[in-house]
PDB file of N, CA and C in Angstrom:
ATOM      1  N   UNK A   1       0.855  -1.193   0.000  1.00 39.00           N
ATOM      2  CA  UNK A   1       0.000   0.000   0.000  1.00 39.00           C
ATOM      3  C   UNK A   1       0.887   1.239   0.000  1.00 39.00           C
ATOM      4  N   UNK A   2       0.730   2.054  -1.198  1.00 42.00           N
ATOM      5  CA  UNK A   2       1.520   3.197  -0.789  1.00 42.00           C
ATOM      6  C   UNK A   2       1.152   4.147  -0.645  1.00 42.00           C
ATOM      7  N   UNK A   3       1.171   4.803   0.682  1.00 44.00           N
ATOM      8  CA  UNK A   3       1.067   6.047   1.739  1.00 44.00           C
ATOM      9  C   UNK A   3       1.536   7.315   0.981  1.00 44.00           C
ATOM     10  N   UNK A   4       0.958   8.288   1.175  1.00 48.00           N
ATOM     11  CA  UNK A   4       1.732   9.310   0.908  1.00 48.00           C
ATOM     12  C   UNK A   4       1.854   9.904   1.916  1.00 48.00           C
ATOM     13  N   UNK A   5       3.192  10.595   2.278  1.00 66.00           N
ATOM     14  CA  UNK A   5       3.429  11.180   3.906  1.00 66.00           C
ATOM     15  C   UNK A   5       3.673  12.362   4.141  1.00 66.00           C
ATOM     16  N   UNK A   6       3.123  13.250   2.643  1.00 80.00           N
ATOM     17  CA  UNK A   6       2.968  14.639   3.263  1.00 80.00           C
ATOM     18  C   UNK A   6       1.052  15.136   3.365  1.00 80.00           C
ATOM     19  N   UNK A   7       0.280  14.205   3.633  1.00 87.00           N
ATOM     20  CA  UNK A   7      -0.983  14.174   4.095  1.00 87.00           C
ATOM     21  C   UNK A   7      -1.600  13.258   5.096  1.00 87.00           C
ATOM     22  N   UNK A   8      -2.425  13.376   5.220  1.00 94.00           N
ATOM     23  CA  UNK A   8      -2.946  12.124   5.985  1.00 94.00           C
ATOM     24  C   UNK A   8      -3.849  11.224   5.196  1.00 94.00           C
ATOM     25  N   UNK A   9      -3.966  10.150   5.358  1.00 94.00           N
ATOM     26  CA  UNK A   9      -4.203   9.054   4.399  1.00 94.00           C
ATOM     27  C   UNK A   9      -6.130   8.379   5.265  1.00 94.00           C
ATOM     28  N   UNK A  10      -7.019   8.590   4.236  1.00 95.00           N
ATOM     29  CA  UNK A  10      -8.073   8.340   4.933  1.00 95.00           C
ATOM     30  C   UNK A  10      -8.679   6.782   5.379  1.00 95.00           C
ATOM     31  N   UNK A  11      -8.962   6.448   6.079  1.00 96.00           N
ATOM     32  CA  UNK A  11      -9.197   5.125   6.131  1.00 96.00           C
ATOM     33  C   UNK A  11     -10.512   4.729   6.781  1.00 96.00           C
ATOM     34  N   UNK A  12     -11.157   3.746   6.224  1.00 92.00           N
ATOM     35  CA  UNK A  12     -12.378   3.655   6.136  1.00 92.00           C
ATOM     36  C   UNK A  12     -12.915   2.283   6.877  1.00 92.00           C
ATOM     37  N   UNK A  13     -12.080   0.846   6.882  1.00 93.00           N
ATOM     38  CA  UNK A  13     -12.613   0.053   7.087  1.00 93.00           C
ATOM     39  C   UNK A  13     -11.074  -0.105   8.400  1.00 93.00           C
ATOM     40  N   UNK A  14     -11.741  -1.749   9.429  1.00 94.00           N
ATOM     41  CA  UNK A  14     -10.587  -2.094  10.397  1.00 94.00           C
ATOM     42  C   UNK A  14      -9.543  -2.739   9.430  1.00 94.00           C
ATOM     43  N   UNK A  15      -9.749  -3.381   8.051  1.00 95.00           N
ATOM     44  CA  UNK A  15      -8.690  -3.798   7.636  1.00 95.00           C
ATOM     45  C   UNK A  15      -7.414  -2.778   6.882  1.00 95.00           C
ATOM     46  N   UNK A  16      -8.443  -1.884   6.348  1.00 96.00           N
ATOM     47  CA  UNK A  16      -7.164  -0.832   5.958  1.00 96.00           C
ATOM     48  C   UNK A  16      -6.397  -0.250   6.786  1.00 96.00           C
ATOM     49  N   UNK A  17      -7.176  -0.383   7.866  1.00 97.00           N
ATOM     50  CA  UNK A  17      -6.673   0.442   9.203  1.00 97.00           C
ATOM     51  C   UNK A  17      -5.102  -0.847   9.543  1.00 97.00           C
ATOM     52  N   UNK A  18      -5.798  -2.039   9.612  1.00 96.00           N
ATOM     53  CA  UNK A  18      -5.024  -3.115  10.126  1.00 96.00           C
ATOM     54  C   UNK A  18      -3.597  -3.059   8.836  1.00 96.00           C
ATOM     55  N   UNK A  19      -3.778  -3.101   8.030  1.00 97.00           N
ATOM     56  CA  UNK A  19      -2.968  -3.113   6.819  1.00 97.00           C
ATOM     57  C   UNK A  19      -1.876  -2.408   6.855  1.00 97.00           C
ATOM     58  N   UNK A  20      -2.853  -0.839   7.090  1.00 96.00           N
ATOM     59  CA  UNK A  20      -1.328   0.426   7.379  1.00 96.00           C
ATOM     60  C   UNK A  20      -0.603  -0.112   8.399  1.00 96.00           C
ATOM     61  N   UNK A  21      -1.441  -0.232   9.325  1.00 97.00           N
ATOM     62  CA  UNK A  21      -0.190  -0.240  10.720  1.00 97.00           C
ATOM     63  C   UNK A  21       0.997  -1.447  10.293  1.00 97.00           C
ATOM     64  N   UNK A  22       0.613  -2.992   9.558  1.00 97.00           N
ATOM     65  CA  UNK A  22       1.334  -3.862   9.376  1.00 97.00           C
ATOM     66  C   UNK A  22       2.222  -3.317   8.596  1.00 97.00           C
ATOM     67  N   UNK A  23       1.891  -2.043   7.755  1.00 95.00           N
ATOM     68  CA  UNK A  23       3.428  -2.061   6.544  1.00 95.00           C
ATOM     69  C   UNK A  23       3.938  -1.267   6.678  1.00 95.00           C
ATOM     70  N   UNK A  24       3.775  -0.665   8.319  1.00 95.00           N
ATOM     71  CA  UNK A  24       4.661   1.241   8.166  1.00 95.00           C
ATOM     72  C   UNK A  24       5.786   0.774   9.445  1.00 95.00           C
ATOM     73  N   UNK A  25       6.309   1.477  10.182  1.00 95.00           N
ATOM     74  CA  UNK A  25       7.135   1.435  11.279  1.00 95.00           C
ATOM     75  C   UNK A  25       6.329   2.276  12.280  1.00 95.00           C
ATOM     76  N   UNK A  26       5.944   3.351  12.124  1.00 96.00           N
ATOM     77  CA  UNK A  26       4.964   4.754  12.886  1.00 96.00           C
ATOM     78  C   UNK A  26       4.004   4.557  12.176  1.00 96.00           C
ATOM     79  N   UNK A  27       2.532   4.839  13.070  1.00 97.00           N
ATOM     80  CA  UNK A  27       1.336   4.862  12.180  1.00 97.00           C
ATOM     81  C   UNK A  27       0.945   5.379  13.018  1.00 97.00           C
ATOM     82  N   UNK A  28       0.588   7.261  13.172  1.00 97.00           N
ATOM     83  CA  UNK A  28      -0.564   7.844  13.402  1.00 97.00           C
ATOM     84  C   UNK A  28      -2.268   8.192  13.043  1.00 97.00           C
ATOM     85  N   UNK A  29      -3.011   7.509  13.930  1.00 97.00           N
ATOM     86  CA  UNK A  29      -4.256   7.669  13.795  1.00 97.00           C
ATOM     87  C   UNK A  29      -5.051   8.276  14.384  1.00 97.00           C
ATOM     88  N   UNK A  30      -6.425   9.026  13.821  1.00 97.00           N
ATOM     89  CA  UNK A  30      -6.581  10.666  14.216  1.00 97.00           C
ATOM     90  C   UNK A  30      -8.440   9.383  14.292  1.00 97.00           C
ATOM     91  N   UNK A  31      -8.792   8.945  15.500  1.00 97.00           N
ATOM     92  CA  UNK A  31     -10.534   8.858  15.403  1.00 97.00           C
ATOM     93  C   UNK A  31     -11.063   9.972  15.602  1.00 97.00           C
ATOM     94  N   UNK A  32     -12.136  10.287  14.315  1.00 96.00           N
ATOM     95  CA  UNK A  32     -13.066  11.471  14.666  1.00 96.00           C
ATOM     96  C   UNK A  32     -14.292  11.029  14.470  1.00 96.00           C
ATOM     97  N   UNK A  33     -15.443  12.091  14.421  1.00 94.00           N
ATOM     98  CA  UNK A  33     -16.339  12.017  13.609  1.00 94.00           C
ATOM     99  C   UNK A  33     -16.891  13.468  12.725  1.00 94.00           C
ATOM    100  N   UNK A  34     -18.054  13.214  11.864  1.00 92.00           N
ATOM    101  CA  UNK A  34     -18.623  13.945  11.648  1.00 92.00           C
ATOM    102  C   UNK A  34     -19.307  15.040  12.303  1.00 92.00           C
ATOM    103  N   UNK A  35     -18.784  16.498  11.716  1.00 94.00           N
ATOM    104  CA  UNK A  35     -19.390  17.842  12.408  1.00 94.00           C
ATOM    105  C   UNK A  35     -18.556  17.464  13.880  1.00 94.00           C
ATOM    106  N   UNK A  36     -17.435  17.524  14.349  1.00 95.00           N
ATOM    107  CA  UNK A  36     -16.344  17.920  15.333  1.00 95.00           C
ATOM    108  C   UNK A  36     -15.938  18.539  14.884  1.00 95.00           C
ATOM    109  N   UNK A  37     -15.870  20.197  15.518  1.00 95.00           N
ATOM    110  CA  UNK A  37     -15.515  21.037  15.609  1.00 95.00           C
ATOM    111  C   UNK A  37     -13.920  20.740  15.614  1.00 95.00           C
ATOM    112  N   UNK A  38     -13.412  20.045  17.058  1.00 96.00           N
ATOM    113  CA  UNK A  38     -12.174  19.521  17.155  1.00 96.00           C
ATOM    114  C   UNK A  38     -11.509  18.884  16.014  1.00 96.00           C
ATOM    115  N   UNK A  39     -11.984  17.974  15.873  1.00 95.00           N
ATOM    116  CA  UNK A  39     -11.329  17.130  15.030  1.00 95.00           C
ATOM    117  C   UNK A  39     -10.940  18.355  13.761  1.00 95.00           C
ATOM    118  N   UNK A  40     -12.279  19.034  13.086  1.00 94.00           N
ATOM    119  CA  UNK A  40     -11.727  19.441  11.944  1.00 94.00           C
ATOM    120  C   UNK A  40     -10.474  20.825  12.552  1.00 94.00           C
ATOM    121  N   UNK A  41     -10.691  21.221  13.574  1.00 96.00           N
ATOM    122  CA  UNK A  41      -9.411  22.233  13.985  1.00 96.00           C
ATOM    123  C   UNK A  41      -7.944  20.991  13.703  1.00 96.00           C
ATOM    124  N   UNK A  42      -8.255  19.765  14.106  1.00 96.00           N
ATOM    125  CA  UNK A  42      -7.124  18.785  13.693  1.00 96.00           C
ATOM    126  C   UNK A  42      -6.033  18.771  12.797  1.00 96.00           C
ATOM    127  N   UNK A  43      -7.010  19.034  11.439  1.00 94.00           N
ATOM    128  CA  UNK A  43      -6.869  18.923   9.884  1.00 94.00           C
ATOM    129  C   UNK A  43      -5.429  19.267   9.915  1.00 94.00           C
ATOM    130  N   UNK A  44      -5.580  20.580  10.126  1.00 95.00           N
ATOM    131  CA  UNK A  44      -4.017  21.506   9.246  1.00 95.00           C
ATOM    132  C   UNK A  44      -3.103  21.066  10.276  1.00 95.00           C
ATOM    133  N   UNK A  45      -3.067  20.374  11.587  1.00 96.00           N
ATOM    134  CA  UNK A  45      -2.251  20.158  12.448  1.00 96.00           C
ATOM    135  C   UNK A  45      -1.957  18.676  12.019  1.00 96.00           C
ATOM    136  N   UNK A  46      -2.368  17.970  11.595  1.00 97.00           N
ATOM    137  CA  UNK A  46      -2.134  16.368  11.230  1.00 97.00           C
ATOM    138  C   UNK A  46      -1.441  16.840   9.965  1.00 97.00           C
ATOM    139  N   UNK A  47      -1.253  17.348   8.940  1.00 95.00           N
ATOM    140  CA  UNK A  47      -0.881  17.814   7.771  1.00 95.00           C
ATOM    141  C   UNK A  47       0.402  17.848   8.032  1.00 95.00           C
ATOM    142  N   UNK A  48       0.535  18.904   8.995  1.00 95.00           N
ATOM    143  CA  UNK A  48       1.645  19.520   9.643  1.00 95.00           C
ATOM    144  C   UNK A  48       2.634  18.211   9.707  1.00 95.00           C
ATOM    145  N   UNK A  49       1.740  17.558  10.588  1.00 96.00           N
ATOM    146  CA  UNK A  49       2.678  16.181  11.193  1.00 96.00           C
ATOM    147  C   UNK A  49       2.941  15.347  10.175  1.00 96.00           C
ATOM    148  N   UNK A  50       2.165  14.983   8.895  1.00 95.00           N
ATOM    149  CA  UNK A  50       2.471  14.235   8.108  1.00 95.00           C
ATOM    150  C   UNK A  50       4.004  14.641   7.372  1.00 95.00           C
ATOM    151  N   UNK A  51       3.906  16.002   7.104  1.00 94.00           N
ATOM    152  CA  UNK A  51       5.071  16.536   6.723  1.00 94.00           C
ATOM    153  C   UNK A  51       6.438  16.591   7.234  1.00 94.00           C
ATOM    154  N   UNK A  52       6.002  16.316   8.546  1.00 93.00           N
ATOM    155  CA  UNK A  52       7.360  16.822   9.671  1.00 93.00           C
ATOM    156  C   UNK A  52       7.909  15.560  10.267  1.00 93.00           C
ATOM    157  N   UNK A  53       7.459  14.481  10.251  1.00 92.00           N
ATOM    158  CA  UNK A  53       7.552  13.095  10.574  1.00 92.00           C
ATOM    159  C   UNK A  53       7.917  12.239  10.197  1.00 92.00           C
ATOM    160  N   UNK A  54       8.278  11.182  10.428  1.00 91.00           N
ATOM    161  CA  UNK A  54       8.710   9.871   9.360  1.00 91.00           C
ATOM    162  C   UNK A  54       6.796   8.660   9.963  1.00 91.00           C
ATOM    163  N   UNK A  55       6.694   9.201  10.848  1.00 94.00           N
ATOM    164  CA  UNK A  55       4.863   8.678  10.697  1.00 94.00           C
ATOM    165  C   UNK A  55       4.411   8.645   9.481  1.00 94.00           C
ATOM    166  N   UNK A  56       3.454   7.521   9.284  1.00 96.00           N
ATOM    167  CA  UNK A  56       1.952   7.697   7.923  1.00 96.00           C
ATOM    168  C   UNK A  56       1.045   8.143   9.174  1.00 96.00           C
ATOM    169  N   UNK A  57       0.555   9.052   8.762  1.00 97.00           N
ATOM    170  CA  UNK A  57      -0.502  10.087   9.368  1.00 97.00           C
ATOM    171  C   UNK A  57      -1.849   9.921   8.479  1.00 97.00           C
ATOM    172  N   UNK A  58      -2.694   8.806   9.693  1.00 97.00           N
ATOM    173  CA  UNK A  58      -3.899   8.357   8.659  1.00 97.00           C
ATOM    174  C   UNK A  58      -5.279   8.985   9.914  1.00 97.00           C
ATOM    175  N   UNK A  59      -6.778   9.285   8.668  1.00 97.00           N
ATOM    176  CA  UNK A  59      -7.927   9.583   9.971  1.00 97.00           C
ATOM    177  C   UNK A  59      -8.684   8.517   9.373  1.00 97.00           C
ATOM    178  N   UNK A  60      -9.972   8.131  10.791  1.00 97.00           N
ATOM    179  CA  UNK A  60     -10.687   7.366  10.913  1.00 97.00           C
ATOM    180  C   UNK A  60     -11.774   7.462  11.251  1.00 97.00           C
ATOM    181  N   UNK A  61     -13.135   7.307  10.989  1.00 96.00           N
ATOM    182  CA  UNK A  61     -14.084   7.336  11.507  1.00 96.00           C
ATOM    183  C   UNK A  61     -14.685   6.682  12.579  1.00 96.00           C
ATOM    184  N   UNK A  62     -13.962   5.873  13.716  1.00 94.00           N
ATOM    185  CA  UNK A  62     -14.529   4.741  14.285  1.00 94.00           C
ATOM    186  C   UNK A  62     -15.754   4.396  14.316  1.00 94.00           C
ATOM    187  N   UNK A  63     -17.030   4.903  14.280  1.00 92.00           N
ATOM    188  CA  UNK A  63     -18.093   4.554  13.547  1.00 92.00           C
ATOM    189  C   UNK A  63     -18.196   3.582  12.543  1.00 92.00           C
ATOM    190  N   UNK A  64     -17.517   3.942  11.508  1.00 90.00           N
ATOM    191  CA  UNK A  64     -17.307   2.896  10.206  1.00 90.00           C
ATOM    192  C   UNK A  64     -17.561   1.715  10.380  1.00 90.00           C
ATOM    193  N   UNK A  65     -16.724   1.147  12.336  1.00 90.00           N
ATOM    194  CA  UNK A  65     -16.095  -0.130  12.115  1.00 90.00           C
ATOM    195  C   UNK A  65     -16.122   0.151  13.740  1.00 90.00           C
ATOM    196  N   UNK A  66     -17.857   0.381  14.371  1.00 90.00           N
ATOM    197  CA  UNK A  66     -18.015  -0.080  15.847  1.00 90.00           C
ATOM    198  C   UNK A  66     -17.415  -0.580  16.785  1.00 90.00           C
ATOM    199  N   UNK A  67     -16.516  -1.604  16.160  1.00 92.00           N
ATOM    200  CA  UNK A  67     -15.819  -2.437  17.209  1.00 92.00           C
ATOM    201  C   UNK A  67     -14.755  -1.831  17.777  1.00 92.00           C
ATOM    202  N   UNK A  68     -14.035  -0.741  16.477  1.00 94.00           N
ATOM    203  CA  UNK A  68     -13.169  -0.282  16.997  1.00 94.00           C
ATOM    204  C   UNK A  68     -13.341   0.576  18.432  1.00 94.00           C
ATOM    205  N   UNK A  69     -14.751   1.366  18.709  1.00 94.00           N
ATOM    206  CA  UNK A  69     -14.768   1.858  19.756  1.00 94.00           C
ATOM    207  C   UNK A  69     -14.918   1.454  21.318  1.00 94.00           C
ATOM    208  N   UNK A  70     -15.004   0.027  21.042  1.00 94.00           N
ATOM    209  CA  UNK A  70     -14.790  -0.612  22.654  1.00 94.00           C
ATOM    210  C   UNK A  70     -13.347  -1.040  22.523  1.00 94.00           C
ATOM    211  N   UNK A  71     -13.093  -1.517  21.187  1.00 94.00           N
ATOM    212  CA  UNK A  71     -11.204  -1.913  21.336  1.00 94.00           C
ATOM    213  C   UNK A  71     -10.205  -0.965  21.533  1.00 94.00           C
ATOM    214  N   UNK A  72     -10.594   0.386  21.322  1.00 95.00           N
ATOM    215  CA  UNK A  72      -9.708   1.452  21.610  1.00 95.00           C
ATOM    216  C   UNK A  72      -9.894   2.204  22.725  1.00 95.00           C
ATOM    217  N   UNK A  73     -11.258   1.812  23.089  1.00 95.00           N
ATOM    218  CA  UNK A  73     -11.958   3.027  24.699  1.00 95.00           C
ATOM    219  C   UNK A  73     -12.027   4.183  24.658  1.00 95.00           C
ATOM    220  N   UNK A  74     -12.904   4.430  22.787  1.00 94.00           N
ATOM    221  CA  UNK A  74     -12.701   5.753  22.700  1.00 94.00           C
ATOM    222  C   UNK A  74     -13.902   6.201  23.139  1.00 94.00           C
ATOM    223  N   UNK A  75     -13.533   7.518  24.041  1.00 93.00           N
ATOM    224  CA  UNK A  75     -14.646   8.119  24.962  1.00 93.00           C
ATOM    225  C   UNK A  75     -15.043   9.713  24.625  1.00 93.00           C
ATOM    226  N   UNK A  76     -13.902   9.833  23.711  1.00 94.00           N
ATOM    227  CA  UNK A  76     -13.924  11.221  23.371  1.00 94.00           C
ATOM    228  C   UNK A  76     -13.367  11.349  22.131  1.00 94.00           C
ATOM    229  N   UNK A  77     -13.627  12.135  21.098  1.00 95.00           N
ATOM    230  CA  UNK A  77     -12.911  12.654  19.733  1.00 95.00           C
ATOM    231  C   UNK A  77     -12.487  14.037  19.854  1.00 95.00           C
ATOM    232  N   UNK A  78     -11.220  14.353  18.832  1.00 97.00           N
ATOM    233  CA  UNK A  78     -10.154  13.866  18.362  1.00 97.00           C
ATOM    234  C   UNK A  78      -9.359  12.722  19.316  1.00 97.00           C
ATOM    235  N   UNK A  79      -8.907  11.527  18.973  1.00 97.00           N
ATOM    236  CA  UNK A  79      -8.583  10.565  19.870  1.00 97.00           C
ATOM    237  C   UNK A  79      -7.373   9.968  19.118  1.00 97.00           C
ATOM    238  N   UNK A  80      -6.162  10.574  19.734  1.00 98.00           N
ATOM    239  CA  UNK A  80      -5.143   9.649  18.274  1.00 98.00           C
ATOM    240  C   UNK A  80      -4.259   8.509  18.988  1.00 98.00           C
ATOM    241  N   UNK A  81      -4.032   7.891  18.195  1.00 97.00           N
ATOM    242  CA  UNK A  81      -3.618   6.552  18.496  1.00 97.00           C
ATOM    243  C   UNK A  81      -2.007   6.432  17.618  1.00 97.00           C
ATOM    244  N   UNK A  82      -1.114   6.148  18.577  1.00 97.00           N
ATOM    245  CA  UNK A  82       0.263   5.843  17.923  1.00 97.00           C
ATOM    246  C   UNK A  82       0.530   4.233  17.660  1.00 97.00           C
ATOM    247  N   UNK A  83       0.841   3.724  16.560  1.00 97.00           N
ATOM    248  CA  UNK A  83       1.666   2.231  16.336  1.00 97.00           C
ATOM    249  C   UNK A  83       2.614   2.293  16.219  1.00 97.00           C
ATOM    250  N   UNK A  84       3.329   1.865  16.578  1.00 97.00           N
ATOM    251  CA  UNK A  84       4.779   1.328  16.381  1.00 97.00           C
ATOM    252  C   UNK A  84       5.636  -0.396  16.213  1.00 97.00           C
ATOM    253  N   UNK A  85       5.666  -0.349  15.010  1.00 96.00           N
ATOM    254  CA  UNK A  85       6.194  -1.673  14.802  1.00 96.00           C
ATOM    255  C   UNK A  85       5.077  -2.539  14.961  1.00 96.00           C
ATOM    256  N   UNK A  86       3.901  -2.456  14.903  1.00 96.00           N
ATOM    257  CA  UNK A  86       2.288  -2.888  14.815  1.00 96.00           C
ATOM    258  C   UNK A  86       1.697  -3.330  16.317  1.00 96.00           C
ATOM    259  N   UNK A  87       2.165  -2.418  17.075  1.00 96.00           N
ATOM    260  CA  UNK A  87       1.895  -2.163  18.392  1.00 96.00           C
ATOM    261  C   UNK A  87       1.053  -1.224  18.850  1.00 96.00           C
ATOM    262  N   UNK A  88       0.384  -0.656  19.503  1.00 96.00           N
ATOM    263  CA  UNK A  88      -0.098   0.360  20.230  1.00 96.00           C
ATOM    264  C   UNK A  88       0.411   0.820  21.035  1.00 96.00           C
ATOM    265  N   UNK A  89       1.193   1.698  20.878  1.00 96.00           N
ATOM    266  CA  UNK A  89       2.425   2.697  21.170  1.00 96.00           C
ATOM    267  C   UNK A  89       1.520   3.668  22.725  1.00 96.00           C
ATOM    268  N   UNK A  90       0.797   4.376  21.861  1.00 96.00           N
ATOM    269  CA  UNK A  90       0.258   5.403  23.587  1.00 96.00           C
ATOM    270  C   UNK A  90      -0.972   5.945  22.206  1.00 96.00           C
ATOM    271  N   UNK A  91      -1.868   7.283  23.216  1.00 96.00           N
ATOM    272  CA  UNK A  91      -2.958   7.411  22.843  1.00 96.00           C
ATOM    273  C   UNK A  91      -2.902   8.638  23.650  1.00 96.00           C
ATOM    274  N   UNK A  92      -3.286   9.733  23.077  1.00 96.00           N
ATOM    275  CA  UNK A  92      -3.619  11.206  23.459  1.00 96.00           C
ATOM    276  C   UNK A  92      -5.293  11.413  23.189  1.00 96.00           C
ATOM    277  N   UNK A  93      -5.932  11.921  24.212  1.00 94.00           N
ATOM    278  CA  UNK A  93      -7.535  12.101  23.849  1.00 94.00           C
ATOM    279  C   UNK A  93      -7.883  13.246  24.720  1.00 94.00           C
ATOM    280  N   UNK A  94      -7.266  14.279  24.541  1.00 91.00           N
ATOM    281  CA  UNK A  94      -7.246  15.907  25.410  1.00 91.00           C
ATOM    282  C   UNK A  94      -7.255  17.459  24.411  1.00 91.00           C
ATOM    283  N   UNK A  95      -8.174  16.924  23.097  1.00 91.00           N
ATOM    284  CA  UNK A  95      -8.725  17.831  22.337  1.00 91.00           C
ATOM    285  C   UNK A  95      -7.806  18.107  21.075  1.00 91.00           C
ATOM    286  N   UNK A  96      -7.906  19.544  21.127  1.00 94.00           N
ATOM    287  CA  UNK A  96      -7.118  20.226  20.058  1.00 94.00           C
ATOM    288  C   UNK A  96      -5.265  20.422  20.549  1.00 94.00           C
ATOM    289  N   UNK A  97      -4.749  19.807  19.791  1.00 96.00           N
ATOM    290  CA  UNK A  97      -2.948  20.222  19.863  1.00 96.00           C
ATOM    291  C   UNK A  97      -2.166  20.833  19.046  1.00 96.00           C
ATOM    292  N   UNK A  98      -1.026  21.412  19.481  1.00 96.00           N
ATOM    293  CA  UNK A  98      -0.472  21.572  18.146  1.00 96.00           C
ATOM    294  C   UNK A  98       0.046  20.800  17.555  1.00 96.00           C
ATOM    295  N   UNK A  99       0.741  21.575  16.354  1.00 96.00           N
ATOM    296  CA  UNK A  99       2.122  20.422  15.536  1.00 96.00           C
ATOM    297  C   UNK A  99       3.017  19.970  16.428  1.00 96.00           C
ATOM    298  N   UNK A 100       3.431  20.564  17.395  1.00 96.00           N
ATOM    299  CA  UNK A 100       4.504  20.648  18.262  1.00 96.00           C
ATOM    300  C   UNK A 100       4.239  19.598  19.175  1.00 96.00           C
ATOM    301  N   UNK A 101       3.154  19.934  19.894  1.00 97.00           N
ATOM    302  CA  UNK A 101       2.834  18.837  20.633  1.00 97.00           C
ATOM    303  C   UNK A 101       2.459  17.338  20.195  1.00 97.00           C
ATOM    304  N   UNK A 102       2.055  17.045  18.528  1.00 96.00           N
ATOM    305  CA  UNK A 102       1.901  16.127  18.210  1.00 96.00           C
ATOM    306  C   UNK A 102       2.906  15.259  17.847  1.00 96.00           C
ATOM    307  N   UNK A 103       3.877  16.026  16.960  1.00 96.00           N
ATOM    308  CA  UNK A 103       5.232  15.661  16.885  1.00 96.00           C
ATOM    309  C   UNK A 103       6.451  14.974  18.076  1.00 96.00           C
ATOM    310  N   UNK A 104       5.972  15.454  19.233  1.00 95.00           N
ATOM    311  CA  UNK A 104       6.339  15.283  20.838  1.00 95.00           C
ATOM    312  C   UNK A 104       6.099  13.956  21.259  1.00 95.00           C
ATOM    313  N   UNK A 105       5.024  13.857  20.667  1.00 96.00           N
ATOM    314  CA  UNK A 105       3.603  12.356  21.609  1.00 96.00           C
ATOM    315  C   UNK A 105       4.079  11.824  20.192  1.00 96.00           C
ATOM    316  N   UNK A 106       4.368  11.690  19.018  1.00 95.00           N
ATOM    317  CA  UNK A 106       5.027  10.562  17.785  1.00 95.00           C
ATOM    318  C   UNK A 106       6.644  10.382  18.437  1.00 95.00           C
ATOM    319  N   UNK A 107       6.974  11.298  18.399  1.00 93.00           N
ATOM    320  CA  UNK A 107       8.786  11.155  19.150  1.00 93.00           C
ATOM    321  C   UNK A 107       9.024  10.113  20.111  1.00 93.00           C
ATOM    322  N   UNK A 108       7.967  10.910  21.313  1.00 87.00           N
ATOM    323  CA  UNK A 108       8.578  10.195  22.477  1.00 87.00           C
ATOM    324  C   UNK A 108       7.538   8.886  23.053  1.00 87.00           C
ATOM    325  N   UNK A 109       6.875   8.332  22.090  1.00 75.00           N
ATOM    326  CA  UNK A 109       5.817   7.423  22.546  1.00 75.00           C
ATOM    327  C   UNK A 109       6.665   5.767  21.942  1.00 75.00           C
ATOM    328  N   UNK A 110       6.498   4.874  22.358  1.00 65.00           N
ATOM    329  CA  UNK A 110       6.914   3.566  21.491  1.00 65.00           C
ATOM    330  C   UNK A 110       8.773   3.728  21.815  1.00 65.00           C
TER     331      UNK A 110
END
């Protein structure tokens, strides 16, 4: 699958989701939903990160794919999720961040 890593890469189902994480080293994932205010303040800050990172910087609807929201314990959106090496690295769910701070939580997580 090839990523492009100066955007974020959209993903729709648990297998594409499952797929990225198996073929990258870093795999940032942004769960939102529809009409979040947050999430879309996200946008230009995940961009940011796609650019500035050696992460694939992908978003998700967890909706799509229900299950994901008891397997991740997502309680709140924007909710991002770090992989590493097809692990679950750490998980930030405390709103709007910057580049800076996102780049920080990809660095120092895993």
């Amino acid at each position: 699958m090839a990523a492009t890593h100066d955007r974020p890469v959209s993903l729709s189902t648990r297998a594409e989701l499952d797929d990225l994480v198996a073929s990258h080293d870093r795999v940032l994932v942004e769960f939102h939903t529809e009409g979040c205010g947050k999430c879309a303040a996200m946008e230009p800050v995940l961009s940011g990160v796609a650019r500035s990172t050696d992460a694939v910087v992908a978003t998700m609807n967890p909706r799509d794919d229900p299950q994901l929201i008891d397997e991740y314990d997502v309680r709140s959106v924007p909710k991002l999720l770090l992989f590493v090496d097809g692990d679950l690295a750490g998980t930030r769910e405390d709103g709007v961040l910057s580049v800076g701070e996102v780049q920080e939580f990809v660095a120092e997580s895993g």
